[in-house]
Amino acid sequence: MGELENVYALSPMQKGMLFHSLMEPDSGAYFQQASFDQKGSFDVAIFRKSLDVLTQRHEALRTNFHQFETGNGPEPLQIVFRHKNSDLSFKDIREMPKAEQQAYIQAFKQEDQARGFNLGTDALMRVQVLQTDEETYHLVWSFHHIVMDGWCLSLVTGEVFGTYFALLEQKQPELAPITPYGQYIEWLERKMNVQQKSIGAAIWRALNSRRFTWSGYFIERPSGG
């Protein structure tokens, strides 16, 4: 499976996505896909290196999800690998007539969505490059919402192509510092622990003052109850 870099809990939103993905693995509810044309000369090998740089920088793209049995029942965890190859494939369809190309691309997108993602083993972002003309390429970018959302895609593609053009010119990419996702999870756990302690203290005060609490609302006991 590869060398592990980190193991940590899921955010509440990730837990919900994992639960629904395990309950309905064929629903495709959290499968995200975008596609666009890239015009001009395009070096697929350099693009692959750019994706590898992206994957190495962002631990979310080197992550898989597993349920582990504990004394308190199954516990979902995300496993971050120190190294994980990006998932890029290429196909030359220039010999197809234009109408056939369009049909092929549409069929591929549907098959790609039907394939989905295995959260325990797959790279959770993949890119297919289809060459449709001498200097025209159609890119199909698929990912699972548990590691990134649609809003992130423009940031991801911007970083990949920024790296790509730097590598083409044999320059070192200028990349902004990033905060590992694991640090966000640690902050979230600290915040939730503080909130739980605060709620616990409020419940204790309510009980001592002869009030009950349910779902965050306090209900006064009747006088003399």
PDB file of C-alpha atoms in Angstrom:
ATOM      1  CA  MET A   1       0.000   0.000   0.000  1.00  0.00           C
ATOM      2  CA  GLY A   2       2.928   2.344   0.471  1.00  0.00           C
ATOM      3  CA  GLU A   3       4.548   4.174   3.374  1.00  0.00           C
ATOM      4  CA  LEU A   4       2.150   6.017   5.670  1.00  0.00           C
ATOM      5  CA  GLU A   5       2.642   9.683   6.449  1.00  0.00           C
ATOM      6  CA  ASN A   6      -0.304  10.369   8.727  1.00  0.00           C
ATOM      7  CA  VAL A   7      -3.579   8.995  10.068  1.00  0.00           C
ATOM      8  CA  TYR A   8      -6.355  11.205  11.401  1.00  0.00           C
ATOM      9  CA  ALA A   9     -10.087  11.511  11.894  1.00  0.00           C
ATOM     10  CA  LEU A  10     -12.621  12.783   9.375  1.00  0.00           C
ATOM     11  CA  SER A  11     -14.414  16.099   9.523  1.00  0.00           C
ATOM     12  CA  PRO A  12     -18.160  15.841  10.238  1.00  0.00           C
ATOM     13  CA  MET A  13     -18.920  16.548   6.572  1.00  0.00           C
ATOM     14  CA  GLN A  14     -16.483  13.856   5.444  1.00  0.00           C
ATOM     15  CA  LYS A  15     -18.095  11.376   7.850  1.00  0.00           C
ATOM     16  CA  GLY A  16     -21.471  12.052   6.254  1.00  0.00           C
ATOM     17  CA  MET A  17     -20.073  11.568   2.756  1.00  0.00           C
ATOM     18  CA  LEU A  18     -18.322   8.344   3.733  1.00  0.00           C
ATOM     19  CA  PHE A  19     -21.467   6.981   5.376  1.00  0.00           C
ATOM     20  CA  HIS A  20     -23.629   7.661   2.311  1.00  0.00           C
ATOM     21  CA  SER A  21     -20.929   6.379  -0.053  1.00  0.00           C
ATOM     22  CA  LEU A  22     -20.721   3.092   1.857  1.00  0.00           C
ATOM     23  CA  MET A  23     -24.495   2.757   2.128  1.00  0.00           C
ATOM     24  CA  GLU A  24     -25.088   3.539  -1.575  1.00  0.00           C
ATOM     25  CA  PRO A  25     -21.804   2.862  -3.407  1.00  0.00           C
ATOM     26  CA  ASP A  26     -23.405   3.136  -6.865  1.00  0.00           C
ATOM     27  CA  SER A  27     -25.294   6.381  -6.287  1.00  0.00           C
ATOM     28  CA  GLY A  28     -22.533   8.664  -7.583  1.00  0.00           C
ATOM     29  CA  ALA A  29     -23.793  11.387  -5.233  1.00  0.00           C
ATOM     30  CA  TYR A  30     -20.307  12.715  -4.436  1.00  0.00           C
ATOM     31  CA  PHE A  31     -18.690  12.082  -7.801  1.00  0.00           C
ATOM     32  CA  GLN A  32     -17.558  15.365  -9.413  1.00  0.00           C
ATOM     33  CA  GLN A  33     -16.529  15.783 -13.044  1.00  0.00           C
ATOM     34  CA  ALA A  34     -15.497  18.710 -15.223  1.00  0.00           C
ATOM     35  CA  SER A  35     -14.150  18.815 -18.774  1.00  0.00           C
ATOM     36  CA  PHE A  36     -12.625  21.415 -21.078  1.00  0.00           C
ATOM     37  CA  ASP A  37     -10.538  21.782 -24.231  1.00  0.00           C
ATOM     38  CA  GLN A  38      -6.862  22.676 -24.151  1.00  0.00           C
ATOM     39  CA  LYS A  39      -5.656  24.395 -27.330  1.00  0.00           C
ATOM     40  CA  GLY A  40      -2.077  24.541 -28.573  1.00  0.00           C
ATOM     41  CA  SER A  41       0.900  22.252 -28.175  1.00  0.00           C
ATOM     42  CA  PHE A  42       0.638  20.037 -25.122  1.00  0.00           C
ATOM     43  CA  ASP A  43       3.329  17.879 -23.535  1.00  0.00           C
ATOM     44  CA  VAL A  44       1.550  15.025 -21.759  1.00  0.00           C
ATOM     45  CA  ALA A  45       4.717  13.840 -20.005  1.00  0.00           C
ATOM     46  CA  ILE A  46       5.326  17.307 -18.506  1.00  0.00           C
ATOM     47  CA  PHE A  47       1.652  17.524 -17.550  1.00  0.00           C
ATOM     48  CA  ARG A  48       1.983  14.210 -15.705  1.00  0.00           C
ATOM     49  CA  LYS A  49       4.936  15.616 -13.739  1.00  0.00           C
ATOM     50  CA  SER A  50       2.824  18.676 -12.901  1.00  0.00           C
ATOM     51  CA  LEU A  51       0.059  16.462 -11.529  1.00  0.00           C
ATOM     52  CA  ASP A  52       2.634  14.547  -9.492  1.00  0.00           C
ATOM     53  CA  VAL A  53       3.862  17.833  -7.984  1.00  0.00           C
ATOM     54  CA  LEU A  54       0.274  18.744  -7.094  1.00  0.00           C
ATOM     55  CA  THR A  55      -0.366  15.348  -5.505  1.00  0.00           C
ATOM     56  CA  GLN A  56       2.821  15.504  -3.474  1.00  0.00           C
ATOM     57  CA  ARG A  57       2.014  19.017  -2.195  1.00  0.00           C
ATOM     58  CA  HIS A  58      -1.550  18.286  -1.094  1.00  0.00           C
ATOM     59  CA  GLU A  59      -1.973  15.415   1.344  1.00  0.00           C
ATOM     60  CA  ALA A  60      -5.716  15.215   0.603  1.00  0.00           C
ATOM     61  CA  LEU A  61      -4.764  13.850  -2.847  1.00  0.00           C
ATOM     62  CA  ARG A  62      -2.649  11.121  -1.216  1.00  0.00           C
ATOM     63  CA  THR A  63      -5.464  10.013   1.083  1.00  0.00           C
ATOM     64  CA  ASN A  64      -7.715   6.965   1.308  1.00  0.00           C
ATOM     65  CA  PHE A  65     -10.515   6.201   3.751  1.00  0.00           C
ATOM     66  CA  HIS A  66     -11.045   3.112   5.898  1.00  0.00           C
ATOM     67  CA  GLN A  67     -13.261   1.929   8.735  1.00  0.00           C
ATOM     68  CA  PHE A  68     -11.386   0.449  11.698  1.00  0.00           C
ATOM     69  CA  GLU A  69     -13.017  -1.652  14.381  1.00  0.00           C
ATOM     70  CA  THR A  70     -12.545  -0.280  17.895  1.00  0.00           C
ATOM     71  CA  GLY A  71     -13.987  -1.153  21.262  1.00  0.00           C
ATOM     72  CA  ASN A  72     -16.674   1.464  20.637  1.00  0.00           C
ATOM     73  CA  GLY A  73     -17.597   0.257  17.156  1.00  0.00           C
ATOM     74  CA  PRO A  74     -16.233   1.110  13.684  1.00  0.00           C
ATOM     75  CA  GLU A  75     -14.197   4.298  13.493  1.00  0.00           C
ATOM     76  CA  PRO A  76     -13.604   5.984  10.098  1.00  0.00           C
ATOM     77  CA  LEU A  77     -10.079   7.289   9.544  1.00  0.00           C
ATOM     78  CA  GLN A  78      -8.250   8.894   6.645  1.00  0.00           C
ATOM     79  CA  ILE A  79      -4.888   7.383   5.762  1.00  0.00           C
ATOM     80  CA  VAL A  80      -2.319   9.690   4.173  1.00  0.00           C
ATOM     81  CA  PHE A  81       0.441   8.037   2.146  1.00  0.00           C
ATOM     82  CA  ARG A  82       3.874   9.604   1.893  1.00  0.00           C
ATOM     83  CA  HIS A  83       3.881   9.014  -1.875  1.00  0.00           C
ATOM     84  CA  LYS A  84       0.977   8.319  -4.215  1.00  0.00           C
ATOM     85  CA  ASN A  85       1.089   8.534  -7.995  1.00  0.00           C
ATOM     86  CA  SER A  86      -1.345  10.791  -9.770  1.00  0.00           C
ATOM     87  CA  ASP A  87      -3.902   9.065 -11.995  1.00  0.00           C
ATOM     88  CA  LEU A  88      -3.478  10.337 -15.581  1.00  0.00           C
ATOM     89  CA  SER A  89      -4.371   8.509 -18.784  1.00  0.00           C
ATOM     90  CA  PHE A  90      -4.048   9.551 -22.412  1.00  0.00           C
ATOM     91  CA  LYS A  91      -5.772   8.457 -25.617  1.00  0.00           C
ATOM     92  CA  ASP A  92      -5.307   9.706 -29.162  1.00  0.00           C
ATOM     93  CA  ILE A  93      -8.670   9.801 -30.997  1.00  0.00           C
ATOM     94  CA  ARG A  94      -7.636  12.043 -33.916  1.00  0.00           C
ATOM     95  CA  GLU A  95      -8.448   9.350 -36.481  1.00  0.00           C
ATOM     96  CA  MET A  96     -12.116   9.351 -35.487  1.00  0.00           C
ATOM     97  CA  PRO A  97     -14.549  11.609 -37.395  1.00  0.00           C
ATOM     98  CA  LYS A  98     -15.713  14.602 -35.340  1.00  0.00           C
ATOM     99  CA  ALA A  99     -19.177  13.158 -34.658  1.00  0.00           C
ATOM    100  CA  GLU A 100     -17.604   9.897 -33.513  1.00  0.00           C
ATOM    101  CA  GLN A 101     -15.201  11.809 -31.286  1.00  0.00           C
ATOM    102  CA  GLN A 102     -18.088  13.576 -29.560  1.00  0.00           C
ATOM    103  CA  ALA A 103     -19.929  10.302 -29.060  1.00  0.00           C
ATOM    104  CA  TYR A 104     -16.763   8.694 -27.686  1.00  0.00           C
ATOM    105  CA  ILE A 105     -16.176  11.574 -25.228  1.00  0.00           C
ATOM    106  CA  GLN A 106     -19.756  11.456 -23.954  1.00  0.00           C
ATOM    107  CA  ALA A 107     -19.621   7.681 -23.542  1.00  0.00           C
ATOM    108  CA  PHE A 108     -16.287   7.963 -21.734  1.00  0.00           C
ATOM    109  CA  LYS A 109     -17.668  10.531 -19.277  1.00  0.00           C
ATOM    110  CA  GLN A 110     -20.619   8.288 -18.472  1.00  0.00           C
ATOM    111  CA  GLU A 111     -18.385   5.237 -18.023  1.00  0.00           C
ATOM    112  CA  ASP A 112     -16.010   7.251 -15.854  1.00  0.00           C
ATOM    113  CA  GLN A 113     -18.877   8.317 -13.624  1.00  0.00           C
ATOM    114  CA  ALA A 114     -20.238   4.765 -13.459  1.00  0.00           C
ATOM    115  CA  ARG A 115     -16.759   3.572 -12.427  1.00  0.00           C
ATOM    116  CA  GLY A 116     -16.785   5.999  -9.510  1.00  0.00           C
ATOM    117  CA  PHE A 117     -14.116   5.770  -6.838  1.00  0.00           C
ATOM    118  CA  ASN A 118     -13.063   3.123  -4.365  1.00  0.00           C
ATOM    119  CA  LEU A 119     -12.400   5.299  -1.322  1.00  0.00           C
ATOM    120  CA  GLY A 120     -10.106   2.672   0.173  1.00  0.00           C
ATOM    121  CA  THR A 121      -7.705   2.159  -2.726  1.00  0.00           C
ATOM    122  CA  ASP A 122      -8.131   4.608  -5.630  1.00  0.00           C
ATOM    123  CA  ALA A 123      -6.469   7.934  -6.267  1.00  0.00           C
ATOM    124  CA  LEU A 124      -9.471  10.162  -5.546  1.00  0.00           C
ATOM    125  CA  MET A 125      -8.713  12.542  -8.398  1.00  0.00           C
ATOM    126  CA  ARG A 126      -8.007  11.406 -11.961  1.00  0.00           C
ATOM    127  CA  VAL A 127      -7.516  13.085 -15.319  1.00  0.00           C
ATOM    128  CA  GLN A 128      -8.099  11.707 -18.802  1.00  0.00           C
ATOM    129  CA  VAL A 129      -6.494  13.509 -21.757  1.00  0.00           C
ATOM    130  CA  LEU A 130      -8.101  12.858 -25.151  1.00  0.00           C
ATOM    131  CA  GLN A 131      -6.276  14.249 -28.169  1.00  0.00           C
ATOM    132  CA  THR A 132      -8.912  15.259 -30.720  1.00  0.00           C
ATOM    133  CA  ASP A 133      -6.786  17.259 -33.210  1.00  0.00           C
ATOM    134  CA  GLU A 134      -3.178  18.157 -33.925  1.00  0.00           C
ATOM    135  CA  GLU A 135      -3.213  20.852 -31.215  1.00  0.00           C
ATOM    136  CA  THR A 136      -6.505  20.219 -29.428  1.00  0.00           C
ATOM    137  CA  TYR A 137      -6.917  18.122 -26.299  1.00  0.00           C
ATOM    138  CA  HIS A 138     -10.031  17.397 -24.285  1.00  0.00           C
ATOM    139  CA  LEU A 139      -9.411  16.971 -20.547  1.00  0.00           C
ATOM    140  CA  VAL A 140     -11.857  15.122 -18.290  1.00  0.00           C
ATOM    141  CA  TRP A 141     -11.155  15.912 -14.630  1.00  0.00           C
ATOM    142  CA  SER A 142     -12.898  13.659 -12.085  1.00  0.00           C
ATOM    143  CA  PHE A 143     -12.678  13.672  -8.292  1.00  0.00           C
ATOM    144  CA  HIS A 144     -14.554  12.677  -5.158  1.00  0.00           C
ATOM    145  CA  HIS A 145     -16.128  15.414  -3.067  1.00  0.00           C
ATOM    146  CA  ILE A 146     -14.683  13.887   0.116  1.00  0.00           C
ATOM    147  CA  VAL A 147     -11.222  15.295  -0.785  1.00  0.00           C
ATOM    148  CA  MET A 148     -12.162  18.479  -2.648  1.00  0.00           C
ATOM    149  CA  ASP A 149     -15.172  20.365  -3.957  1.00  0.00           C
ATOM    150  CA  GLY A 150     -16.003  22.087  -7.219  1.00  0.00           C
ATOM    151  CA  TRP A 151     -14.855  25.450  -5.867  1.00  0.00           C
ATOM    152  CA  CYS A 152     -11.349  23.994  -5.386  1.00  0.00           C
ATOM    153  CA  LEU A 153     -11.091  22.837  -9.000  1.00  0.00           C
ATOM    154  CA  SER A 154     -10.121  26.241 -10.394  1.00  0.00           C
ATOM    155  CA  LEU A 155      -7.379  26.497  -7.737  1.00  0.00           C
ATOM    156  CA  VAL A 156      -6.155  22.985  -8.534  1.00  0.00           C
ATOM    157  CA  THR A 157      -6.097  23.472 -12.307  1.00  0.00           C
ATOM    158  CA  GLY A 158      -4.438  26.867 -11.862  1.00  0.00           C
ATOM    159  CA  GLU A 159      -1.685  25.311  -9.775  1.00  0.00           C
ATOM    160  CA  VAL A 160      -1.207  22.386 -12.161  1.00  0.00           C
ATOM    161  CA  PHE A 161      -0.906  24.581 -15.242  1.00  0.00           C
ATOM    162  CA  GLY A 162       1.308  27.079 -13.410  1.00  0.00           C
ATOM    163  CA  THR A 163       3.649  24.194 -12.619  1.00  0.00           C
ATOM    164  CA  TYR A 164       3.305  22.849 -16.170  1.00  0.00           C
ATOM    165  CA  PHE A 165       4.408  26.094 -17.831  1.00  0.00           C
ATOM    166  CA  ALA A 166       7.281  26.519 -15.371  1.00  0.00           C
ATOM    167  CA  LEU A 167       8.536  22.996 -16.082  1.00  0.00           C
ATOM    168  CA  LEU A 168       8.229  23.594 -19.837  1.00  0.00           C
ATOM    169  CA  GLU A 169      10.648  26.499 -19.415  1.00  0.00           C
ATOM    170  CA  GLN A 170      12.832  24.337 -17.146  1.00  0.00           C
ATOM    171  CA  LYS A 171      12.126  26.627 -14.196  1.00  0.00           C
ATOM    172  CA  GLN A 172      11.277  25.866 -10.601  1.00  0.00           C
ATOM    173  CA  PRO A 173       7.531  26.396 -10.037  1.00  0.00           C
ATOM    174  CA  GLU A 174       6.679  29.264  -7.682  1.00  0.00           C
ATOM    175  CA  LEU A 175       4.086  27.773  -5.372  1.00  0.00           C
ATOM    176  CA  ALA A 176       2.414  29.429  -2.395  1.00  0.00           C
ATOM    177  CA  PRO A 177       2.794  27.839   1.046  1.00  0.00           C
ATOM    178  CA  ILE A 178      -0.079  25.572   2.046  1.00  0.00           C
ATOM    179  CA  THR A 179      -1.523  24.372   5.346  1.00  0.00           C
ATOM    180  CA  PRO A 180      -1.784  20.558   5.596  1.00  0.00           C
ATOM    181  CA  TYR A 181      -5.356  19.338   5.893  1.00  0.00           C
ATOM    182  CA  GLY A 182      -4.371  17.385   8.996  1.00  0.00           C
ATOM    183  CA  GLN A 183      -3.790  20.666  10.839  1.00  0.00           C
ATOM    184  CA  TYR A 184      -7.373  21.690  10.076  1.00  0.00           C
ATOM    185  CA  ILE A 185      -8.614  18.379  11.500  1.00  0.00           C
ATOM    186  CA  GLU A 186      -6.543  18.939  14.659  1.00  0.00           C
ATOM    187  CA  TRP A 187      -7.983  22.447  15.046  1.00  0.00           C
ATOM    188  CA  LEU A 188     -11.500  21.120  14.448  1.00  0.00           C
ATOM    189  CA  GLU A 189     -11.075  18.415  17.099  1.00  0.00           C
ATOM    190  CA  ARG A 190      -9.841  20.978  19.647  1.00  0.00           C
ATOM    191  CA  LYS A 191     -12.800  23.234  18.867  1.00  0.00           C
ATOM    192  CA  MET A 192     -15.283  20.367  19.179  1.00  0.00           C
ATOM    193  CA  ASN A 193     -13.752  19.286  22.506  1.00  0.00           C
ATOM    194  CA  VAL A 194     -14.156  22.817  23.855  1.00  0.00           C
ATOM    195  CA  GLN A 195     -17.763  22.919  22.651  1.00  0.00           C
ATOM    196  CA  GLN A 196     -18.513  19.518  24.198  1.00  0.00           C
ATOM    197  CA  LYS A 197     -17.079  20.647  27.531  1.00  0.00           C
ATOM    198  CA  SER A 198     -19.162  23.826  27.349  1.00  0.00           C
ATOM    199  CA  ILE A 199     -22.325  21.844  26.562  1.00  0.00           C
ATOM    200  CA  GLY A 200     -21.549  19.409  29.369  1.00  0.00           C
ATOM    201  CA  ALA A 201     -21.133  22.264  31.827  1.00  0.00           C
ATOM    202  CA  ALA A 202     -24.416  23.830  30.672  1.00  0.00           C
ATOM    203  CA  ILE A 203     -26.258  20.510  31.129  1.00  0.00           C
ATOM    204  CA  TRP A 204     -24.794  20.124  34.603  1.00  0.00           C
ATOM    205  CA  ARG A 205     -25.892  23.640  35.581  1.00  0.00           C
ATOM    206  CA  ALA A 206     -29.360  23.007  34.150  1.00  0.00           C
ATOM    207  CA  LEU A 207     -29.779  19.789  36.102  1.00  0.00           C
ATOM    208  CA  ASN A 208     -28.609  21.458  39.293  1.00  0.00           C
ATOM    209  CA  SER A 209     -31.121  24.269  38.709  1.00  0.00           C
ATOM    210  CA  ARG A 210     -33.882  21.680  38.130  1.00  0.00           C
ATOM    211  CA  ARG A 211     -34.116  22.255  34.386  1.00  0.00           C
ATOM    212  CA  PHE A 212     -33.790  19.730  31.593  1.00  0.00           C
ATOM    213  CA  THR A 213     -31.994  20.135  28.266  1.00  0.00           C
ATOM    214  CA  TRP A 214     -32.728  18.559  24.919  1.00  0.00           C
ATOM    215  CA  SER A 215     -31.243  19.459  21.534  1.00  0.00           C
ATOM    216  CA  GLY A 216     -29.863  22.701  22.894  1.00  0.00           C
ATOM    217  CA  TYR A 217     -33.146  23.973  24.435  1.00  0.00           C
ATOM    218  CA  PHE A 218     -33.781  24.329  28.146  1.00  0.00           C
ATOM    219  CA  ILE A 219     -37.255  23.436  29.444  1.00  0.00           C
ATOM    220  CA  GLU A 220     -38.258  24.747  32.843  1.00  0.00           C
ATOM    221  CA  ARG A 221     -39.784  22.261  35.251  1.00  0.00           C
ATOM    222  CA  PRO A 222     -43.198  23.259  36.588  1.00  0.00           C
ATOM    223  CA  SER A 223     -43.199  24.875  40.036  1.00  0.00           C
ATOM    224  CA  GLY A 224     -43.087  22.317  42.770  1.00  0.00           C
ATOM    225  CA  GLY A 225     -42.280  19.516  40.297  1.00  0.00           C
TER     226      GLY A 225
END
